[in-house]
């Protein structure tokens, strides 16, 4: 054997799995097709949000949470309805226990810290037993994605210095090695060195082939979000027709290769039609990778119009029901939609997903953070407003709609200024007294009952046409590719299973999976919908589980 355990993929799940296995005295080789500059994978670019249940941060903000309430929200969102959901259900139960139990303390022991204000993501579809978070649960890492990667990178590098972990960067896995039905290693190609900056596409020039033999292989190589053709091929009818155009929320190396390779070597792949893509994507004016999109993390006040200028129905408001909104917009036949808002709203409610878009949180800069609370939008948001191709700023509705028509998709109908003025006026009349039949106005007033939203997330209700709140702003929104919710079917030890109609397949000896490639646990522990903060947490939990189980199985 060349090593006890091979971990394929040096993202967050791979780092966790490698560290946990090495902690237990096993030799580990960490393999990745990208260079060392990409250590940490997609997690590095993330906002660092984590799903926790009944945390001290929630209690300090006056949030009353419980495992029972979180389970209600999770299963109401997941909507498990297939025989093969046996293991995803089991993983969901296990993860809920982790998020309500040792998750926070485990991370804190490694030096991880949280921003004190808890966010309220995925506010839901309006039903107590349906999709969404009943209470704020989105805990932002102090340091965002890099701050979450940091403790695991430190652990892995310490093991590398001690000789327990070996790095194999620019090693692309093309197949698994089998011996008498057991997985005993990986084979592939060593790619030419490439010092391209993190996130940008690298060369695929093959220098020579390699083989690595091991007693166990843990696959942690991510999903398909970087290949839009694969996304379209897996697109389910329940979400309408696949979009003709999307922006990319992940780098090109998130290519789904290891999903196919592992399945072709006998592993069960389930729920490939379950996916998570955002509807608030904007084109990055300063892109890191090709077709780079950034997601707006919106507060609830912006008026949402489809490409034809129709207001979206209740409860499809910003930040409420991602896939419900996606399905509705796909039914319109157009790939884009619009936010209409004011300067007062953008200053309070617009945040941008991504570590690089939040220098105050990422850099742990208290002085810069204080500016977020003061007057004016965060610097990166203002930069998008000035330079972004999807932003229109104007003083009147007529000027705003003219600008929207200038940047609209060629196949979209021309927006009518009078119709947009009517919709905005109808909404504004609901603002002038404390009573309203407009469910969005009621929702944003309710949101401000939560201290965190009132402080930094939800603007004081005001008329969009109030000159004192201006100027007016419109934002053209694109579909943003992001996550695979299905994946390799695994049991509660992270062992890959052979295909079966009901989750009773036997484990494949020597083969484990964790992270997005395993649907964050079991082949899709989130079911049809995510509650946010669950992707990174799923990588942590499944990587920890697989690393420990593989280490225990190695003789």
XYZ file of C-alpha atoms in Angstrom:
555
model
C 0.000 0.000 0.000
C 1.133 3.547 -0.804
C -1.049 4.999 1.974
C -3.752 3.892 4.387
C -6.420 6.225 3.015
C -6.785 8.286 -0.163
C -9.038 11.346 0.048
C -10.144 12.604 -3.377
C -10.877 16.321 -3.191
C -9.199 18.981 -1.030
C -12.300 21.030 -0.280
C -13.777 21.423 3.186
C -15.155 17.864 3.429
C -11.823 16.471 2.231
C -9.824 18.507 4.740
C -12.088 17.392 7.579
C -11.939 13.728 6.533
C -8.160 13.804 6.153
C -7.630 15.515 9.509
C -9.930 13.125 11.347
C -8.282 10.050 9.824
C -4.767 11.330 10.532
C -5.772 12.171 14.108
C -6.336 8.458 14.495
C -2.858 7.570 13.334
C -3.628 6.720 9.714
C -1.487 7.789 6.771
C -3.503 9.854 4.299
C -2.869 11.066 0.768
C -4.992 14.073 -0.181
C -5.527 14.163 -3.953
C -6.892 17.093 -5.972
C -6.837 18.037 -9.659
C -6.249 21.680 -8.747
C -3.100 23.207 -7.266
C -2.293 24.003 -3.677
C -3.640 27.522 -4.128
C -7.167 26.036 -4.282
C -6.973 24.209 -0.934
C -10.354 24.530 0.743
C -12.325 24.419 -2.493
C -15.670 26.167 -2.698
C -15.819 26.722 1.044
C -13.085 29.352 0.731
C -15.396 31.500 -1.428
C -18.427 31.072 0.823
C -20.105 33.444 3.257
C -19.337 30.903 5.980
C -22.926 30.440 7.146
C -23.683 27.581 9.534
C -27.003 26.105 10.651
C -27.139 25.769 14.448
C -30.048 24.970 16.734
C -30.701 26.735 20.061
C -27.265 28.335 20.127
C -26.066 30.926 22.649
C -26.054 33.449 19.794
C -29.741 32.769 19.125
C -30.648 33.015 22.787
C -28.791 36.331 23.152
C -30.836 37.685 20.223
C -34.086 36.555 21.833
C -34.639 33.633 19.462
C -36.394 30.602 20.958
C -35.344 27.531 19.019
C -35.497 23.810 19.730
C -34.601 20.498 18.145
C -38.314 19.736 17.689
C -38.914 23.014 15.830
C -35.805 22.516 13.678
C -36.926 18.966 12.842
C -40.347 20.298 11.826
C -38.679 22.839 9.542
C -36.172 20.364 8.106
C -38.632 17.630 7.236
C -41.240 20.129 6.064
C -38.605 21.438 3.659
C -37.062 18.107 2.662
C -40.411 16.515 1.750
C -38.842 13.061 1.501
C -41.106 10.940 -0.700
C -39.002 8.170 -2.272
C -38.053 4.649 -1.170
C -34.388 5.548 -1.645
C -34.765 8.336 0.932
C -34.059 5.825 3.694
C -30.468 6.965 4.240
C -31.089 10.664 3.520
C -33.725 10.599 6.282
C -31.306 8.918 8.681
C -28.607 11.445 7.864
C -31.045 14.329 8.386
C -31.872 13.059 11.876
C -28.189 12.580 12.695
C -27.250 16.020 11.388
C -30.018 17.739 13.353
C -28.639 16.138 16.503
C -25.148 17.360 15.578
C -26.373 20.928 14.899
C -28.245 20.998 18.206
C -25.403 19.315 20.078
C -21.643 19.258 19.727
C -21.211 21.107 16.416
C -20.635 24.564 17.904
C -18.395 23.358 20.746
C -16.365 21.136 18.398
C -15.655 24.080 16.103
C -15.046 26.490 18.949
C -12.405 24.205 20.431
C -10.461 24.640 17.165
C -10.639 28.440 17.401
C -13.688 28.981 15.206
C -15.814 31.999 16.152
C -19.212 33.357 15.091
C -20.527 36.816 14.240
C -22.976 37.632 17.060
C -26.014 38.554 14.925
C -27.866 35.462 13.653
C -29.359 35.755 10.164
C -32.812 34.625 9.052
C -32.397 32.829 5.742
C -35.061 30.922 3.752
C -38.001 32.397 5.635
C -40.290 29.907 3.967
C -43.377 29.221 1.902
C -45.879 30.566 4.421
C -46.864 27.260 6.044
C -45.868 26.269 9.586
C -45.300 22.698 8.427
C -43.893 23.613 5.044
C -40.534 24.815 3.748
C -38.408 27.339 5.591
C -36.833 28.399 8.864
C -39.369 29.331 11.532
C -36.658 31.292 13.357
C -33.245 32.801 12.525
C -30.583 30.044 12.407
C -27.968 31.342 9.937
C -24.741 31.804 11.933
C -22.000 33.672 10.047
C -18.418 32.592 10.621
C -16.185 35.396 11.891
C -13.802 35.289 8.941
C -16.435 33.922 6.496
C -15.405 30.940 4.360
C -11.643 31.308 4.892
C -12.291 31.481 8.628
C -14.082 28.132 8.487
C -11.418 26.482 6.313
C -8.603 27.814 8.508
C -8.778 25.426 11.510
C -8.963 22.357 9.281
C -6.170 23.550 7.022
C -4.025 24.073 10.133
C -4.759 20.550 11.312
C -4.001 19.062 7.909
C -0.752 21.006 7.510
C 0.377 19.972 10.993
C -0.189 16.335 10.026
C 1.689 16.933 6.760
C 4.683 18.263 8.683
C 4.542 15.160 10.882
C 4.442 12.912 7.816
C 0.923 11.547 8.322
C -0.660 13.438 5.405
C 0.820 13.729 1.938
C -0.487 16.173 -0.677
C -0.961 15.138 -4.308
C -2.024 18.340 -6.055
C -2.595 18.425 -9.826
C -3.513 14.727 -9.648
C -6.751 14.120 -11.560
C -8.492 10.873 -10.629
C -9.839 9.023 -13.668
C -10.817 5.735 -12.046
C -10.867 3.567 -8.938
C -8.685 0.498 -8.419
C -10.636 -2.661 -7.637
C -9.469 -5.983 -6.245
C -11.939 -8.806 -5.638
C -14.792 -6.321 -5.329
C -12.995 -3.991 -2.935
C -11.797 -0.475 -3.728
C -8.027 -0.462 -3.184
C -6.959 2.888 -4.584
C -7.224 5.364 -7.432
C -5.621 5.923 -10.805
C -5.420 8.962 -13.006
C -3.298 11.634 -14.624
C -0.758 14.082 -13.224
C -1.514 17.470 -14.770
C 1.065 20.076 -15.668
C 1.800 22.634 -12.933
C -0.349 25.761 -13.054
C -0.004 28.730 -10.707
C -3.185 30.425 -11.925
C -4.932 32.287 -9.123
C -7.437 30.455 -6.953
C -10.801 30.029 -8.683
C -9.633 30.617 -12.258
C -9.597 27.742 -14.752
C -6.341 25.771 -14.929
C -4.776 23.723 -17.719
C -5.612 20.067 -18.341
C -2.276 19.127 -19.914
C -1.403 15.551 -18.905
C 2.205 14.872 -17.996
C 1.995 11.230 -16.969
C -0.261 8.688 -15.294
C -0.316 7.604 -11.653
C -1.731 4.966 -9.331
C -2.177 5.159 -5.565
C -3.033 2.031 -3.622
C -4.773 2.249 -0.244
C -7.032 0.352 2.120
C -9.803 2.945 1.781
C -10.817 5.776 -0.559
C -12.959 8.726 0.553
C -14.467 10.689 -2.342
C -15.154 14.355 -1.514
C -14.967 15.920 -4.975
C -18.091 18.119 -5.028
C -21.015 18.463 -7.412
C -21.877 19.592 -10.952
C -22.559 23.334 -10.594
C -19.593 24.392 -12.744
C -20.873 22.482 -15.804
C -24.141 24.035 -16.965
C -24.760 21.281 -19.512
C -24.780 18.744 -16.672
C -27.089 21.011 -14.678
C -29.515 21.223 -17.596
C -29.370 17.464 -18.173
C -30.355 16.823 -14.535
C -32.952 19.631 -14.427
C -36.288 18.272 -13.117
C -39.669 19.021 -14.742
C -41.009 20.284 -11.389
C -38.710 23.313 -11.787
C -39.888 24.031 -15.320
C -37.670 24.125 -18.380
C -33.908 24.450 -17.891
C -32.622 28.006 -18.281
C -30.909 28.862 -21.540
C -28.468 31.048 -19.690
C -27.135 31.046 -16.133
C -24.287 32.654 -14.274
C -21.831 30.423 -12.447
C -21.721 30.460 -8.675
C -18.830 27.982 -8.564
C -15.519 27.621 -10.441
C -15.173 25.458 -13.549
C -13.427 22.620 -11.695
C -16.745 21.794 -9.974
C -17.331 19.486 -12.906
C -19.080 16.383 -11.546
C -16.458 13.985 -12.914
C -16.124 11.953 -9.741
C -19.885 11.434 -9.491
C -19.819 9.615 -12.817
C -16.561 7.781 -12.120
C -17.717 6.523 -8.718
C -21.123 5.477 -10.052
C -19.487 3.638 -12.954
C -17.425 1.650 -10.433
C -20.548 0.320 -8.736
C -21.683 3.021 -6.280
C -25.325 4.031 -6.011
C -26.153 7.552 -7.169
C -29.571 8.765 -6.017
C -31.686 11.903 -6.327
C -29.656 13.519 -9.146
C -32.689 15.687 -9.976
C -32.582 17.436 -6.601
C -30.589 20.640 -6.901
C -30.233 24.105 -5.422
C -29.795 27.142 -7.637
C -30.403 30.764 -6.732
C -32.616 33.297 -8.488
C -30.845 36.457 -7.248
C -27.630 36.118 -9.262
C -25.819 39.124 -10.713
C -22.871 39.192 -13.093
C -19.638 39.956 -11.290
C -18.168 43.169 -12.672
C -14.724 41.993 -11.488
C -14.890 38.233 -12.188
C -12.580 35.597 -10.754
C -13.750 32.753 -12.982
C -15.534 32.684 -16.319
C -19.206 33.749 -16.203
C -18.740 34.489 -12.505
C -21.999 35.245 -10.729
C -22.577 36.603 -7.225
C -25.718 35.996 -5.218
C -27.486 38.881 -3.551
C -28.425 37.954 0.010
C -31.545 40.117 0.113
C -33.664 41.480 2.893
C -37.429 41.251 2.372
C -38.315 44.759 1.142
C -37.396 44.820 -2.574
C -40.289 44.591 -5.015
C -39.797 41.515 -7.221
C -40.980 41.615 -10.845
C -40.691 38.954 -13.527
C -39.171 39.725 -16.926
C -42.538 41.003 -18.209
C -42.989 43.360 -15.260
C -45.499 41.314 -13.258
C -45.145 41.281 -9.486
C -44.348 37.854 -8.060
C -47.164 36.351 -5.969
C -47.146 35.734 -2.221
C -45.038 34.408 -0.563
C -42.335 34.646 -3.235
C -40.456 37.523 -1.674
C -36.701 38.105 -1.461
C -35.105 35.595 0.911
C -38.202 33.428 1.422
C -38.458 30.386 -0.871
C -35.598 29.859 -3.299
C -36.893 26.893 -5.275
C -40.525 28.010 -5.145
C -39.433 31.262 -6.756
C -37.231 29.424 -9.256
C -40.141 27.204 -10.369
C -42.431 30.228 -10.725
C -39.910 32.184 -12.778
C -39.149 29.220 -15.053
C -42.878 29.071 -15.875
C -42.675 32.615 -17.294
C -40.399 31.444 -20.099
C -37.655 33.958 -19.330
C -34.271 33.540 -17.653
C -34.181 36.823 -15.725
C -36.262 38.880 -13.298
C -35.986 42.234 -11.505
C -35.673 43.766 -8.064
C -37.032 47.312 -7.765
C -35.900 49.144 -4.629
C -34.500 52.349 -3.191
C -31.149 53.555 -1.951
C -32.527 53.274 1.579
C -33.289 49.568 0.990
C -29.969 48.729 -0.656
C -28.049 50.343 2.217
C -29.722 48.144 4.829
C -30.725 44.982 3.009
C -28.203 44.084 0.332
C -25.387 41.752 1.223
C -23.379 39.782 -1.313
C -22.539 36.136 -0.910
C -18.858 35.328 -0.978
C -15.839 35.841 1.193
C -14.281 38.322 -1.225
C -17.460 40.458 -1.178
C -17.359 40.900 2.597
C -13.904 42.244 3.463
C -15.029 43.379 6.936
C -16.240 39.941 8.030
C -13.569 38.027 6.105
C -10.762 40.222 7.418
C -12.222 40.314 10.924
C -11.999 44.103 10.660
C -14.104 45.756 13.372
C -13.529 49.285 12.072
C -14.687 48.313 8.583
C -17.589 46.352 10.066
C -18.824 49.468 11.864
C -19.389 51.120 8.474
C -21.890 48.367 7.612
C -24.089 49.575 10.460
C -23.730 53.256 9.563
C -25.122 55.222 6.654
C -24.433 54.027 3.143
C -24.272 50.595 1.554
C -21.251 48.321 2.101
C -18.373 49.153 -0.244
C -18.718 46.027 -2.438
C -22.460 46.679 -2.880
C -21.811 50.283 -3.917
C -19.138 49.034 -6.335
C -21.705 46.766 -7.997
C -24.184 49.635 -8.131
C -21.586 51.789 -9.916
C -19.961 49.180 -12.167
C -22.310 46.201 -12.373
C -23.934 45.540 -15.743
C -27.180 44.524 -14.026
C -27.836 47.743 -12.076
C -29.968 50.728 -13.109
C -30.139 53.897 -10.995
C -32.652 56.677 -11.714
C -34.721 59.431 -10.111
C -38.080 58.572 -11.689
C -39.970 55.409 -12.592
C -39.935 56.420 -16.244
C -36.152 56.811 -16.288
C -35.740 53.579 -14.316
C -37.899 51.521 -16.704
C -36.107 52.999 -19.711
C -32.815 51.836 -18.209
C -34.265 48.405 -17.457
C -35.385 48.028 -21.074
C -31.888 48.995 -22.231
C -30.303 46.033 -20.408
C -33.182 43.531 -20.630
C -32.667 40.202 -22.406
C -33.377 40.439 -26.147
C -36.272 37.980 -25.938
C -37.956 39.708 -22.987
C -40.967 41.957 -23.612
C -40.503 45.689 -23.186
C -41.486 46.852 -19.729
C -44.237 49.464 -19.524
C -43.451 52.401 -17.246
C -47.108 53.069 -16.479
C -47.660 49.455 -15.425
C -44.579 49.468 -13.189
C -45.663 52.780 -11.667
C -49.106 51.283 -10.939
C -47.579 48.239 -9.165
C -45.223 50.399 -7.126
C -48.017 52.813 -6.275
C -50.287 50.000 -5.089
C -47.577 48.758 -2.787
C -46.758 52.264 -1.535
C -50.375 52.958 -0.523
C -50.163 49.982 1.846
C -47.248 51.610 3.700
C -48.970 54.782 4.905
C -50.865 53.172 7.801
C -50.136 50.299 10.191
C -52.710 48.024 8.530
C -52.203 46.239 5.223
C -53.526 43.430 3.057
C -50.171 43.288 1.254
C -48.505 40.158 2.655
C -45.002 41.409 1.837
C -45.545 44.623 3.772
C -46.875 42.573 6.694
C -43.854 40.249 6.454
C -41.253 42.997 6.542
C -42.978 44.660 9.479
C -42.945 41.316 11.231
C -39.269 40.812 10.395
C -38.382 44.017 12.217
C -39.749 42.505 15.425
C -36.534 40.468 15.408
C -33.667 42.577 16.788
C -31.102 41.258 14.301
C -33.259 42.239 11.326
C -34.067 45.638 12.785
C -30.408 46.413 13.480
C -28.706 45.414 10.240
C -31.013 43.589 7.854
C -34.472 45.121 7.212
C -35.032 48.752 6.244
C -37.687 50.776 7.980
C -40.853 50.452 5.849
C -41.175 53.373 3.462
C -42.680 54.287 0.112
C -40.505 53.295 -2.831
C -41.514 56.542 -4.528
C -40.548 58.671 -1.538
C -37.868 61.047 -2.905
C -36.142 61.056 0.481
C -35.490 57.300 0.131
C -34.040 57.556 -3.388
C -32.652 57.251 -5.867
C -34.605 54.362 -7.379
C -32.664 51.210 -8.217
C -33.452 48.218 -10.417
C -31.368 45.052 -10.476
C -31.537 42.462 -13.245
C -31.402 39.009 -11.667
C -30.040 35.819 -13.243
C -30.269 32.177 -12.237
C -27.058 31.261 -10.430
C -25.848 27.656 -10.532
C -24.751 26.319 -7.183
C -25.395 22.991 -5.422
C -26.181 19.349 -6.094
C -28.581 18.088 -3.408
C -28.522 14.438 -4.470
C -25.418 12.286 -4.713
C -23.689 9.059 -3.777
C -25.786 6.989 -1.404
C -24.017 6.395 1.913
C -24.888 4.768 5.214
C -24.338 6.469 8.563
C -20.644 5.566 8.453
C -20.186 7.330 5.126
C -19.743 4.019 3.275
C -20.872 4.041 -0.364
C -23.631 1.553 -1.073
C -24.431 -0.661 -4.041
C -27.599 0.292 -5.955
C -30.936 -0.943 -4.588
C -34.503 0.314 -4.958
C -35.002 1.067 -1.274
C -31.645 1.883 0.312
C -30.830 -1.675 1.363
C -27.767 -2.021 -0.855
C -24.611 -3.489 0.649
C -21.601 -1.249 1.404
C -18.874 -1.292 -1.216
C -15.716 -2.385 0.647
C -13.140 0.372 0.938
C -15.242 3.184 -0.565
C -16.581 6.218 1.326
C -18.021 9.592 0.292
C -18.627 12.932 1.989
C -19.642 16.490 1.179
C -21.630 17.615 -1.831
C -20.822 14.495 -3.854
C -22.782 12.520 -1.221
C -25.657 15.008 -1.142
C -24.005 16.275 2.070
C -24.862 12.930 3.624
C -26.717 9.784 2.580
C -27.241 10.865 -1.014
C -29.340 13.906 -0.184
C -30.037 14.651 3.471
C -31.776 17.939 2.588
C -34.328 16.313 0.316
C -35.837 18.823 -2.090
C -34.991 22.038 -0.200
C -32.169 23.507 1.833
C -32.544 25.654 4.934
C -29.217 27.468 4.316
C -26.123 27.153 6.446
C -26.512 23.441 5.815
C -24.064 22.994 2.926
C -20.910 23.796 4.868
C -22.319 22.048 7.919
C -23.049 18.980 5.812
C -19.438 18.967 4.612
C -18.211 19.180 8.199
C -20.467 16.423 9.508
C -20.123 13.980 6.611
C -16.365 14.582 6.303
C -15.901 13.952 10.008
C -18.048 10.819 9.851
C -16.296 9.321 6.812
C -12.805 10.161 8.080
C -13.415 8.527 11.430
C -15.139 5.468 9.948
C -12.442 4.866 7.333
C -9.730 5.211 9.974
C -11.491 2.652 12.164
C -11.806 0.196 9.268
C -8.133 0.341 8.272
C -6.065 -2.406 9.836
